[in-house]
Coordinates of C-alpha atoms in Angstrom, one line a residue:
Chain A
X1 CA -7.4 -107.2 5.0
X2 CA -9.2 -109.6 2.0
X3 CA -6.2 -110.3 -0.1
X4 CA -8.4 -111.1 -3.0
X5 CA -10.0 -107.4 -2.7
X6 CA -7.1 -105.7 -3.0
X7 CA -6.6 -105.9 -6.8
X8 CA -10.3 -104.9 -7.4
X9 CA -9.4 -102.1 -4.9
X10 CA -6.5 -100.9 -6.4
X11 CA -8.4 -100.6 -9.5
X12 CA -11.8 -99.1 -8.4
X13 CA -9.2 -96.7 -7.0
X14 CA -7.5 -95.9 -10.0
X15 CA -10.4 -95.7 -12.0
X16 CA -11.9 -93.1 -10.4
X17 CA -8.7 -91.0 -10.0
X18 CA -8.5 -91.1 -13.7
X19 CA -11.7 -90.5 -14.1
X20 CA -11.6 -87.9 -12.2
X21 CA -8.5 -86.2 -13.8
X22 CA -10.4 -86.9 -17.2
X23 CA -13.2 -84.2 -15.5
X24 CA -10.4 -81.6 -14.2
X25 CA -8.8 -81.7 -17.8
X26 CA -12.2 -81.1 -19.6
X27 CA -13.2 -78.4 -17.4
X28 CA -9.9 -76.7 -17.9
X29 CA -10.0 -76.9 -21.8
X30 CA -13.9 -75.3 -21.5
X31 CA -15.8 -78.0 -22.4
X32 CA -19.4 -77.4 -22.1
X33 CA -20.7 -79.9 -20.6
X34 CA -19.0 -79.4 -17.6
X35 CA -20.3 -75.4 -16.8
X36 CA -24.1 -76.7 -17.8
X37 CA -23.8 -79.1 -15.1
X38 CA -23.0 -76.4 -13.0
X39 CA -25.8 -74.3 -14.6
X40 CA -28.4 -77.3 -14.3
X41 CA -27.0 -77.8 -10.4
X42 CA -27.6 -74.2 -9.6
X43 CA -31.2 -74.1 -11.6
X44 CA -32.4 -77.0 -9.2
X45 CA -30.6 -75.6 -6.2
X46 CA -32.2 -72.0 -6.5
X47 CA -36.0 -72.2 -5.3
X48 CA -34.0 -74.2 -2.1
X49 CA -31.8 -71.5 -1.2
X50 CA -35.1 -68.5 -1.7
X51 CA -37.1 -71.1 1.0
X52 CA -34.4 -71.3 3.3
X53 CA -33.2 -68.1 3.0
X54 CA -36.7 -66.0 4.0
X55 CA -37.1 -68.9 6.4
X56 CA -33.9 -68.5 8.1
X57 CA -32.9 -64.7 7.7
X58 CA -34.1 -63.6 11.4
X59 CA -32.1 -66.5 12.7
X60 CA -29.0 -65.9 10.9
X61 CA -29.2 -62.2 11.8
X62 CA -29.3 -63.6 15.5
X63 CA -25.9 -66.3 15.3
X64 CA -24.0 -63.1 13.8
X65 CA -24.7 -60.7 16.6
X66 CA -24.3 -63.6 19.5
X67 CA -20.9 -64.2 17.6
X68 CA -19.8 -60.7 18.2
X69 CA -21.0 -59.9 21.3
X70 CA -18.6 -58.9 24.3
X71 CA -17.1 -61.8 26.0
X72 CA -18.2 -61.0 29.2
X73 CA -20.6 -63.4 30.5
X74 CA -22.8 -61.2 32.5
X75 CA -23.0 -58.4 29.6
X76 CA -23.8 -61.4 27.5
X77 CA -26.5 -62.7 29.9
X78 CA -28.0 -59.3 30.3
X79 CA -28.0 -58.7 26.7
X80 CA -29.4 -62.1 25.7
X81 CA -32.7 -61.4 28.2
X82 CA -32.8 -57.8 26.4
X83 CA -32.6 -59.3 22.9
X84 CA -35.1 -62.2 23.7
X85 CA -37.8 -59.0 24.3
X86 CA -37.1 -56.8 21.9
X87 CA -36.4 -59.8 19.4
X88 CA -40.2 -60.8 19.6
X89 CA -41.9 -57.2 19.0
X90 CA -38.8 -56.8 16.3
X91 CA -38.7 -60.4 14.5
X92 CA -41.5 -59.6 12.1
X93 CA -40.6 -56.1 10.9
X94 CA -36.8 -56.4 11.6
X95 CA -35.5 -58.2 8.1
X96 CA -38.0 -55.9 6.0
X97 CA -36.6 -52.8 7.6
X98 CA -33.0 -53.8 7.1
X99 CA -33.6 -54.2 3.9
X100 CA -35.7 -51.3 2.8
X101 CA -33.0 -49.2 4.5
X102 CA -30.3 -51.1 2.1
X103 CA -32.4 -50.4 -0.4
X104 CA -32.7 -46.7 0.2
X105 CA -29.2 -46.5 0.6
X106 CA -28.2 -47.9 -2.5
X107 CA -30.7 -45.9 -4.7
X108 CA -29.5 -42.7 -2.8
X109 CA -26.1 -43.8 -4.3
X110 CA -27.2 -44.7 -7.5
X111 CA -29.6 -41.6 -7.8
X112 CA -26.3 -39.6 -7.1
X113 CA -24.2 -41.0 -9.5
X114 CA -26.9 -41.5 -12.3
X115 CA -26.6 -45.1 -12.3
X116 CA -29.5 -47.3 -14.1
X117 CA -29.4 -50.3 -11.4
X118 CA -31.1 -53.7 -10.4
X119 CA -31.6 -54.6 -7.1
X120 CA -31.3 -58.1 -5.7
X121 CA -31.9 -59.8 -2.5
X122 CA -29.3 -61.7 -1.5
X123 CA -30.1 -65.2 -1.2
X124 CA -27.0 -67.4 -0.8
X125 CA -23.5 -67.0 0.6
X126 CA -20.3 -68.6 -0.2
X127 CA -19.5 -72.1 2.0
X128 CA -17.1 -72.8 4.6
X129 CA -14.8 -74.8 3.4
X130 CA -14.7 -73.1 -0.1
X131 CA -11.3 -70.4 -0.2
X132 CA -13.2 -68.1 -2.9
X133 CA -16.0 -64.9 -1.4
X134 CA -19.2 -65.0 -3.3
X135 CA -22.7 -64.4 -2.9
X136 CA -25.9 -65.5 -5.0
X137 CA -28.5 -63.1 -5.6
X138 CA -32.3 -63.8 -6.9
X139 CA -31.7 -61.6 -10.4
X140 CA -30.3 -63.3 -13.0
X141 CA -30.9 -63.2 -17.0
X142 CA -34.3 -62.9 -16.2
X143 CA -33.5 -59.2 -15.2
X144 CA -31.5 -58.7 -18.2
X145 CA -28.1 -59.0 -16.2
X146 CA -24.5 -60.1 -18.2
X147 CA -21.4 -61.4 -16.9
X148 CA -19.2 -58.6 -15.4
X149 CA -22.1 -56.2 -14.6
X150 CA -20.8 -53.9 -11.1
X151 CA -22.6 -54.8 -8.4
X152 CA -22.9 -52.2 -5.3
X153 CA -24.7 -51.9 -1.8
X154 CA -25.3 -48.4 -0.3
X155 CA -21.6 -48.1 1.2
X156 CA -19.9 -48.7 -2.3
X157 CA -18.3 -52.0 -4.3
X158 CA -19.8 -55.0 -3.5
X159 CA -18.1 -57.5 -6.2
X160 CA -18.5 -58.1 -9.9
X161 CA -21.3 -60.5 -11.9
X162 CA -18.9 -63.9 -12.3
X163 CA -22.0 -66.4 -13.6
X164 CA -25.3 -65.7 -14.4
X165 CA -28.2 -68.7 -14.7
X166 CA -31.6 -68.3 -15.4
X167 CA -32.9 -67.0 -12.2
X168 CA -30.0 -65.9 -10.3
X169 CA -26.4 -64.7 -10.7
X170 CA -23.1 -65.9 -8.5
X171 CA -21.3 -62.3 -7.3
X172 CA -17.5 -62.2 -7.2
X173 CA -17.2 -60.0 -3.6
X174 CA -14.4 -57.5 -3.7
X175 CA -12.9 -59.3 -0.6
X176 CA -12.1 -62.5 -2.8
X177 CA -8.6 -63.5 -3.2
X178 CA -8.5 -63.2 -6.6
X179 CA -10.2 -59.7 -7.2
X180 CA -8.3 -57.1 -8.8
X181 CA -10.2 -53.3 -10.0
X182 CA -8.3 -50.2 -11.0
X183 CA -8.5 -47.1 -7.8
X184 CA -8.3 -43.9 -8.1
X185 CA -7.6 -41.5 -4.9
X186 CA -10.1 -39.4 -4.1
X187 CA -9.2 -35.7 -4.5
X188 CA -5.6 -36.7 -5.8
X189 CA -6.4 -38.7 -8.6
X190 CA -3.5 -40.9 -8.7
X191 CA -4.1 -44.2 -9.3
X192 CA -3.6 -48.1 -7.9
X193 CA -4.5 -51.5 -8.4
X194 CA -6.2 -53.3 -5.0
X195 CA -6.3 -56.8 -4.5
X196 CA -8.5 -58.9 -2.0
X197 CA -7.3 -61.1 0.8
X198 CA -10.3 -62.6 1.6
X199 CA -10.6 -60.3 4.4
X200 CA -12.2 -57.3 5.4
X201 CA -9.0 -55.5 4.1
X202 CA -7.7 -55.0 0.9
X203 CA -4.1 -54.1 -0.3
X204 CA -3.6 -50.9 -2.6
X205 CA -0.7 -51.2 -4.9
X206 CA 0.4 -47.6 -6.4
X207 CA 1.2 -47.5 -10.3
X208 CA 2.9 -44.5 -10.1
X209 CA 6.6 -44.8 -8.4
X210 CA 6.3 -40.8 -7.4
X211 CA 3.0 -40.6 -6.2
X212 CA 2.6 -41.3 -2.3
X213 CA -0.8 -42.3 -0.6
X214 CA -2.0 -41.5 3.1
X215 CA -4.4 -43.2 5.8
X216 CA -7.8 -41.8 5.4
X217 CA -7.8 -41.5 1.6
X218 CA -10.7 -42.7 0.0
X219 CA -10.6 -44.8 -2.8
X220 CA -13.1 -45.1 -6.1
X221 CA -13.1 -47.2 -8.8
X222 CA -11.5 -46.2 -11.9
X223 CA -13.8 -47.5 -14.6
X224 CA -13.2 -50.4 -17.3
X225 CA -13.3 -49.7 -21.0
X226 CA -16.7 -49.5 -21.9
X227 CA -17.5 -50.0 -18.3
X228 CA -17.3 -53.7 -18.0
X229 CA -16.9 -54.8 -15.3
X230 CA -16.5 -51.5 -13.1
X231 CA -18.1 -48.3 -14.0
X232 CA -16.4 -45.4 -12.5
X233 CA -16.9 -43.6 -9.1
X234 CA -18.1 -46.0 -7.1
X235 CA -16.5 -45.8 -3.6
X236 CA -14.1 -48.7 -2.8
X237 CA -12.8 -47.8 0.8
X238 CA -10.5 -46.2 3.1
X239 CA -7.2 -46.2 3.6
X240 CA -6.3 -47.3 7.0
X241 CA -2.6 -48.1 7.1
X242 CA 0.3 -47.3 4.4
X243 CA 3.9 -49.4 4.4
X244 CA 6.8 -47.8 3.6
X245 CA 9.3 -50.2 2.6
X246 CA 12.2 -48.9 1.1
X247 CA 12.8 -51.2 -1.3
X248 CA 9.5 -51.4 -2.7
X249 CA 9.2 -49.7 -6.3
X250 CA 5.8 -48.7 -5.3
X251 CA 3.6 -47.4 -2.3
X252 CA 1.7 -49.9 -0.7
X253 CA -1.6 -49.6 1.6
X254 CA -3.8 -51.7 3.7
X255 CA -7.8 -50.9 2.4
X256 CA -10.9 -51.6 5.0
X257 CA -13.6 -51.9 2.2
X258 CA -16.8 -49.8 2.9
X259 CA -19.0 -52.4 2.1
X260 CA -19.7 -55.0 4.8
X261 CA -19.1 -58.0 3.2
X262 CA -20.5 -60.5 5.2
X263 CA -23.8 -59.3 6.7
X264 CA -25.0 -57.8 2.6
X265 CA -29.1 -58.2 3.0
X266 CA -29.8 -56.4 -0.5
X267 CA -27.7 -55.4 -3.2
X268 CA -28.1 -53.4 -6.2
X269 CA -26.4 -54.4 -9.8
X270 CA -25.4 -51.1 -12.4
X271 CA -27.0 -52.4 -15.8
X272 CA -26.6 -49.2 -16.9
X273 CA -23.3 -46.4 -16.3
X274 CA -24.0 -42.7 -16.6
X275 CA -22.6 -40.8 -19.4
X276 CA -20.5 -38.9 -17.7
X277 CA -18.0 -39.8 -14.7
X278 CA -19.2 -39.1 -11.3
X279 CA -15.7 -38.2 -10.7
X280 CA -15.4 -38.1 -6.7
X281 CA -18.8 -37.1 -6.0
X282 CA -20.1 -40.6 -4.4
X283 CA -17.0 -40.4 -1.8
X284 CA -18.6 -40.6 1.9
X285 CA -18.1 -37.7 3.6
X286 CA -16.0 -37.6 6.6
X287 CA -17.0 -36.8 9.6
X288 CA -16.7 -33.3 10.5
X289 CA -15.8 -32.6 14.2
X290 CA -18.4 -30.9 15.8
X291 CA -17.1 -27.4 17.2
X292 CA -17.4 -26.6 20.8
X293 CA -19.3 -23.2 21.6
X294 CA -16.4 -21.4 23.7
X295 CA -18.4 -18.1 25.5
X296 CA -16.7 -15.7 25.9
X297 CA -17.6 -12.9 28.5
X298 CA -17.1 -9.4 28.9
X299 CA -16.0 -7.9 32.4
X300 CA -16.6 -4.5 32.5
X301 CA -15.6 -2.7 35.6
X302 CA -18.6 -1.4 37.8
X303 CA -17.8 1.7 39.3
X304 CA -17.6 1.6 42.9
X305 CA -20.2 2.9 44.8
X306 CA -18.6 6.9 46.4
X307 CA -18.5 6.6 50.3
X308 CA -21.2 9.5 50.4
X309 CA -24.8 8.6 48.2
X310 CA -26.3 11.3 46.4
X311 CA -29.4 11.6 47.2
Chain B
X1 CA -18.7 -104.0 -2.2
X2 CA -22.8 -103.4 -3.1
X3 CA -24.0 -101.6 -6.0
X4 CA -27.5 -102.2 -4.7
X5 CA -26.4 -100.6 -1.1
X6 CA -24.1 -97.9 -2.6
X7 CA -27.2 -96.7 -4.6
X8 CA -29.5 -96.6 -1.8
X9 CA -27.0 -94.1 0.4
X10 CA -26.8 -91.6 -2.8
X11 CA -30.2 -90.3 -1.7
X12 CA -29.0 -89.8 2.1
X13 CA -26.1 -87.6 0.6
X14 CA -28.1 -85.6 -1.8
X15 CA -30.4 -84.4 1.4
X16 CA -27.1 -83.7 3.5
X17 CA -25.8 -81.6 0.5
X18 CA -29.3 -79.5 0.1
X19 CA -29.1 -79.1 3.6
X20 CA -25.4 -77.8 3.3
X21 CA -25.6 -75.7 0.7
X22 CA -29.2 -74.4 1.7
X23 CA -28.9 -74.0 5.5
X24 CA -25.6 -74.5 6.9
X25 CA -24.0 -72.0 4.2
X26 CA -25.7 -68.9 5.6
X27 CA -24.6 -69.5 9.0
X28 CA -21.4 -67.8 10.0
X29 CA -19.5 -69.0 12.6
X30 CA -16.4 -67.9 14.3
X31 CA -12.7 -69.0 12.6
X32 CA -14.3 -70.7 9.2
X33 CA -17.3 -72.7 10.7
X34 CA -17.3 -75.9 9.5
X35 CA -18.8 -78.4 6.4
X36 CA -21.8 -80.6 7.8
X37 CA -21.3 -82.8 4.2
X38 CA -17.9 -83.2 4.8
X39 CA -17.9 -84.1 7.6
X40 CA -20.8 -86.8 6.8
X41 CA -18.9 -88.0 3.8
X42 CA -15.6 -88.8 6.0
X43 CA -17.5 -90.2 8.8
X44 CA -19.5 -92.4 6.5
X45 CA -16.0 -93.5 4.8
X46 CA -14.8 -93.9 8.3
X47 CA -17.1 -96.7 8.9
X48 CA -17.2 -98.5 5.2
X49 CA -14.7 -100.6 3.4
X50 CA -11.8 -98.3 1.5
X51 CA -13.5 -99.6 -2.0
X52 CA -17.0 -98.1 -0.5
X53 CA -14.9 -95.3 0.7
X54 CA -13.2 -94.2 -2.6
X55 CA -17.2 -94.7 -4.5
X56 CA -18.2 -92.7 -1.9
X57 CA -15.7 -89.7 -2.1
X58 CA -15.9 -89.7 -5.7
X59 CA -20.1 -89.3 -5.4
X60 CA -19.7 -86.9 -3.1
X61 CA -16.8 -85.0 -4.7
X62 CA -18.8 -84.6 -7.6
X63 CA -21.7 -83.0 -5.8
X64 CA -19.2 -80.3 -4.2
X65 CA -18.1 -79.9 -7.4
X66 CA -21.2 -79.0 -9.7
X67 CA -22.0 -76.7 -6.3
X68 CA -22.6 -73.2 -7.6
X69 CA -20.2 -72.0 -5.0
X70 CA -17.4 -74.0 -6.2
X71 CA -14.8 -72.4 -8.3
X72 CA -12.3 -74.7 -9.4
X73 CA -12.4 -76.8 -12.0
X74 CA -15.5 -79.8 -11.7
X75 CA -13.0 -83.0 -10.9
X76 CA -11.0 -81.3 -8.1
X77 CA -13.3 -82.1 -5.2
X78 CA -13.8 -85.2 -6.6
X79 CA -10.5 -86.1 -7.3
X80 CA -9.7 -84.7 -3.6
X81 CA -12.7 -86.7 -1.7
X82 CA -11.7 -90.1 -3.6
X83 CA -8.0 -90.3 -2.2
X84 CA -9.1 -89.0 1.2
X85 CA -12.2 -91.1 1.2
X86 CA -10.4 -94.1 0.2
X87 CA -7.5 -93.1 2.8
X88 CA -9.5 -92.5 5.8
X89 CA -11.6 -96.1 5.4
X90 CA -8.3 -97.9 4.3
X91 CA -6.4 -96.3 7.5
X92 CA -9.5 -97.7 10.0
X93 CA -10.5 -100.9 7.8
X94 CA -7.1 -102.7 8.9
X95 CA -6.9 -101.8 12.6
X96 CA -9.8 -103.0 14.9
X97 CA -9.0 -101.0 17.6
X98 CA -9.3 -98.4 15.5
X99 CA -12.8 -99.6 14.9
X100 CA -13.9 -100.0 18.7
X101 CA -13.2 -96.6 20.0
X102 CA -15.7 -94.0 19.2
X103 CA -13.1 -91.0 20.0
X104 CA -10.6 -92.0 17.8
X105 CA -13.3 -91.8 14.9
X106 CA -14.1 -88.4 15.6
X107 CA -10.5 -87.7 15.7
X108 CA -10.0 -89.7 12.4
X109 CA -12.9 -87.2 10.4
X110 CA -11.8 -84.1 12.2
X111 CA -8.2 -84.7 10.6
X112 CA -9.8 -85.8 7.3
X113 CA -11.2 -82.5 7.1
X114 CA -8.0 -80.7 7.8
X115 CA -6.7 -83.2 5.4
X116 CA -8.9 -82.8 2.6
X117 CA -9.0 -78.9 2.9
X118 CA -4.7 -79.0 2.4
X119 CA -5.3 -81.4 -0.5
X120 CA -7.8 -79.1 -2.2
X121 CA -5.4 -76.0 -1.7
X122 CA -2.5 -78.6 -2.7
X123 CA -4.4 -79.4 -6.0
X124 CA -5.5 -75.7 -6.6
X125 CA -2.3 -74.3 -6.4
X126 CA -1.1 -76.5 -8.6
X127 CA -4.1 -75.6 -11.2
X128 CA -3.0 -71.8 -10.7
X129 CA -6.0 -70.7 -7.7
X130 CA -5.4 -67.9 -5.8
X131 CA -6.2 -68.3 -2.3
X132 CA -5.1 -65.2 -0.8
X133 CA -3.0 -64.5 2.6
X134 CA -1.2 -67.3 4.2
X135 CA -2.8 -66.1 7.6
X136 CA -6.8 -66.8 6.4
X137 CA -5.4 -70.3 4.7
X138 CA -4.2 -71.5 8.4
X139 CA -7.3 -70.1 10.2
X140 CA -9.9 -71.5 7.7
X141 CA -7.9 -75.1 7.8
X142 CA -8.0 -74.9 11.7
X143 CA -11.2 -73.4 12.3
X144 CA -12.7 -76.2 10.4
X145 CA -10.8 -78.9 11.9
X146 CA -11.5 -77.4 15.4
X147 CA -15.5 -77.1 14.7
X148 CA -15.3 -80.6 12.8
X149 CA -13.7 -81.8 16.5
X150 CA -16.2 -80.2 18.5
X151 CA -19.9 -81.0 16.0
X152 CA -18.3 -84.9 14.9
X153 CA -19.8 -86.4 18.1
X154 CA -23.7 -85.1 17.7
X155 CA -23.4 -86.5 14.2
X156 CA -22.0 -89.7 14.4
X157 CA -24.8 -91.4 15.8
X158 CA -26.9 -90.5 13.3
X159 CA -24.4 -91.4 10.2
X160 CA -23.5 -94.8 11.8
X161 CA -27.2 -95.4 12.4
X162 CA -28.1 -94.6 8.9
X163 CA -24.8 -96.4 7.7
X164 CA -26.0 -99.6 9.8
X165 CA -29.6 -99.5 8.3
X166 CA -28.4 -99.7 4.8
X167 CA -25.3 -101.7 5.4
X168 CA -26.2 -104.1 8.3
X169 CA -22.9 -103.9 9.7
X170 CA -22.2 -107.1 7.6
X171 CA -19.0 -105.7 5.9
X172 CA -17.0 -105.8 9.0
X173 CA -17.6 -109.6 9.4

């Protein structure tokens, strides 16, 4: 090791630390120049991320299913040969039909609940390595959209506006850690707050010491104060487990969202609430056990032919 | 240490981070997947002096930080990728056996990453971030580290050939 480096080192070293403190205490106090950097970084970043992503939709669709296929290696192999035909009669229309079928999805939702909405393509999703869930979608101020605008796919709650720039908006997914919106139970009205885990499950927490929750309910958002930055009705998700600790003061409950989170191809944004609450009315309906026909048949006793015909 | 030669690599790392935040981030692999730029910036500290290194982490801490994606305050990559960048070049600058073996540097990076990822959540809890269950902090930490283990040896060739062409391996003599 140079000796004679070591001081200059030492000091290159500590210079940046500091200098980089000197950033993280800026930021924190809201300086400006710090979130236009951001802005600017995002601005150039944008046209990028629309190339790439219409270049590599079909291909991304492709990793995801691979990655959940069976683990069987001849189901796989068979599968693979299947997917390599149908993929190149499918590849062109594939993407465009997902997406008109979001699409149709979301404005059956919105059309329901009397929502004014934007839709959005999605065109970026959150990296790797960073702990937070978001999504960046090509509408942005240019579409009139504000911070904490609700932003839904045809299933229900995607996430909430976090940042808009220019030309596109960063989404705040419902799965992220640090999401929080006010539920309401379906039917029994009592309500919860839910929190993300940055999984596909959420957990409920009930307000109400007295009120009690059960797996299957269906949960929709309550509504914000002049509806920012969740307009009421829209459906959150399912109930699919409920813990019953006794020293708990209040009812807790795992959630499976209804929205996919991570394969979200369009979305649609709520610039505009209804006037009046939707109330329960967007709530999926379960599904209803088809009955099965019983027949049921009559014996009625022939009478037995007499020993002696009459002629 | 080179101004002249530190300069020329800042337009290798802007590409990699394009790349990163165009491409890689709409891939999604199984437990986490794993940071291409990352993993360039360790290996490229792995094979520089620990001044070059901590330059190197503070560039490219600065570029994770103005990401759209990131949500913590801009300073907390940097301040994350410095120390490690410095660490992981000081740890193989001193030791040239270190320096010979190809496997212990993919090692080296793969542990960086697990390193720098339990710095950032270090840091962020201490500036009040939420990062949700215990259980998706382990997996994400691992899964990285795991991929970093398995996608380190396709990419070393090419950072220590581009690190060779800028640098002509003259720093180690």
């Amino acid at each position: 090791m140079r000796r004679s480096g070591d001081n200059r080192s030492r000091l290159l070293l500590v210079t940046l630390i500091v200098t980089s403190l000197f950033f993280i205490t800026l930021d924190l106090r809201g300086v400006q120049v710090m979130s236009g950097l951001r802005n600017g970084a995002q601005t150039i970043l944008a046209p990028f991320e629309r190339v790439a992503s219409s270049a590599y939709s079909p291909l991304g669709n492709f990793f995801s299913d691979v990655a959940h296929l069976g683990r069987t290696r001849a189901k796989l192999k068979k599968l693979e040969d299947q997917n390599a035909k149908l993929r190149t009669t499918l590849i062109a229309h594939k993407g465009q039909d997902a997406q008109i079928k979001a699409l149709k999805s979301i404005l059956d939702l919105a059309g329901t609940a009397g929502y004014k909405i934007v839709n959005a393509k999605v065109i970026s999703q959150g990296s790797a390595t960073s702990f937070s869930q978001t999504i960046t979608i090509d509408a942005g101020a240019n579409m009139h959209l504000t911070r904490d605008m609700t932003v839904i796919c045809g299933e229900g709650l995607v996430g909430v506006v976090k940042v808009v720039y220019p030309s596109t908006a960063l989404v705040m997914l419902a799965s992220d850690p640090a999401f929080r919106v006010g539920v309401r139970i379906a039917g029994t009205q009592q309500i919860g707050i839910l929190s993300g885990q940055g999984t596909d499950h959420a957990v409920l927490q009930l307000l109400d010491s007295q009120s009690s929750v059960k797996v299957g309910d269906a949960l929709v958002a309550r509504g914000s104060q002049a509806n920012k930055p969740f307009v009421p009705g829209v459906p959150v998700g399912l109930v699919t487990s409920v813990s019953n600790s006794a020293g708990s003061v209040s009812q807790m409950a795992s959630v499976k969202y209804y929205a996919h989170m991570n394969s979200l191809g369009v979305v649609g944004v709520v610039i505009k609430a209804p006037a009046a609450d939707p109330r329960d009315a967007l709530v999926p309906k379960a599904p209803v056990p088809t009955p099965t026909p019983t027949v049921t048949i009559f014996v009625t006793p022939t009478p037995t032919p007499s020993a002696s015909p009459t002629k | 240490m080179n101004t002249r030669k530190n300069l020329l690599s800042a337009p290798i790392f802007l590409v990699v981070f394009l790349l990163q935040e165009t491409i890689m981030n709409q891939i999604h692999l199984p437990i986490g997947g794993f940071s291409v730029f990352l993993i360039f910036t360790l290996g490229w500290c792995a094979l520089s002096t620990p001044e070059t290194g901590a330059l190197v982490g503070f560039g490219a801490g600065f570029l994770l930080d103005v990401a759209p994606h990131s949500q913590g305050p801009v300073g907390q990559w940097t301040l994350v990728l410095i120390v490690t960048g410095f660490g992981i070049a000081y740890l193989r600058y001193g030791d040239d056996s270190f320096r010979a073996s190809p496997l212990s540097l993919v090692v080296i990076v793969a542990v960086g990453v697990c390193a720098t990822l339990l710095f950032y959540i270090g840091t962020g809890a201490l500036l009040g971030m939420d990062f949700g269950s215990t259980f998706q902090l382990v997996k994400t930490v691992l899964g990285n580290g795991l991929w970093s283990l398995a996608v380190t040896p396709f990419l070393l060739p090419i950072i220590s050939r581009l690190h060779g062409n800028i640098f002509e391996s003259r720093e180690f003599k």
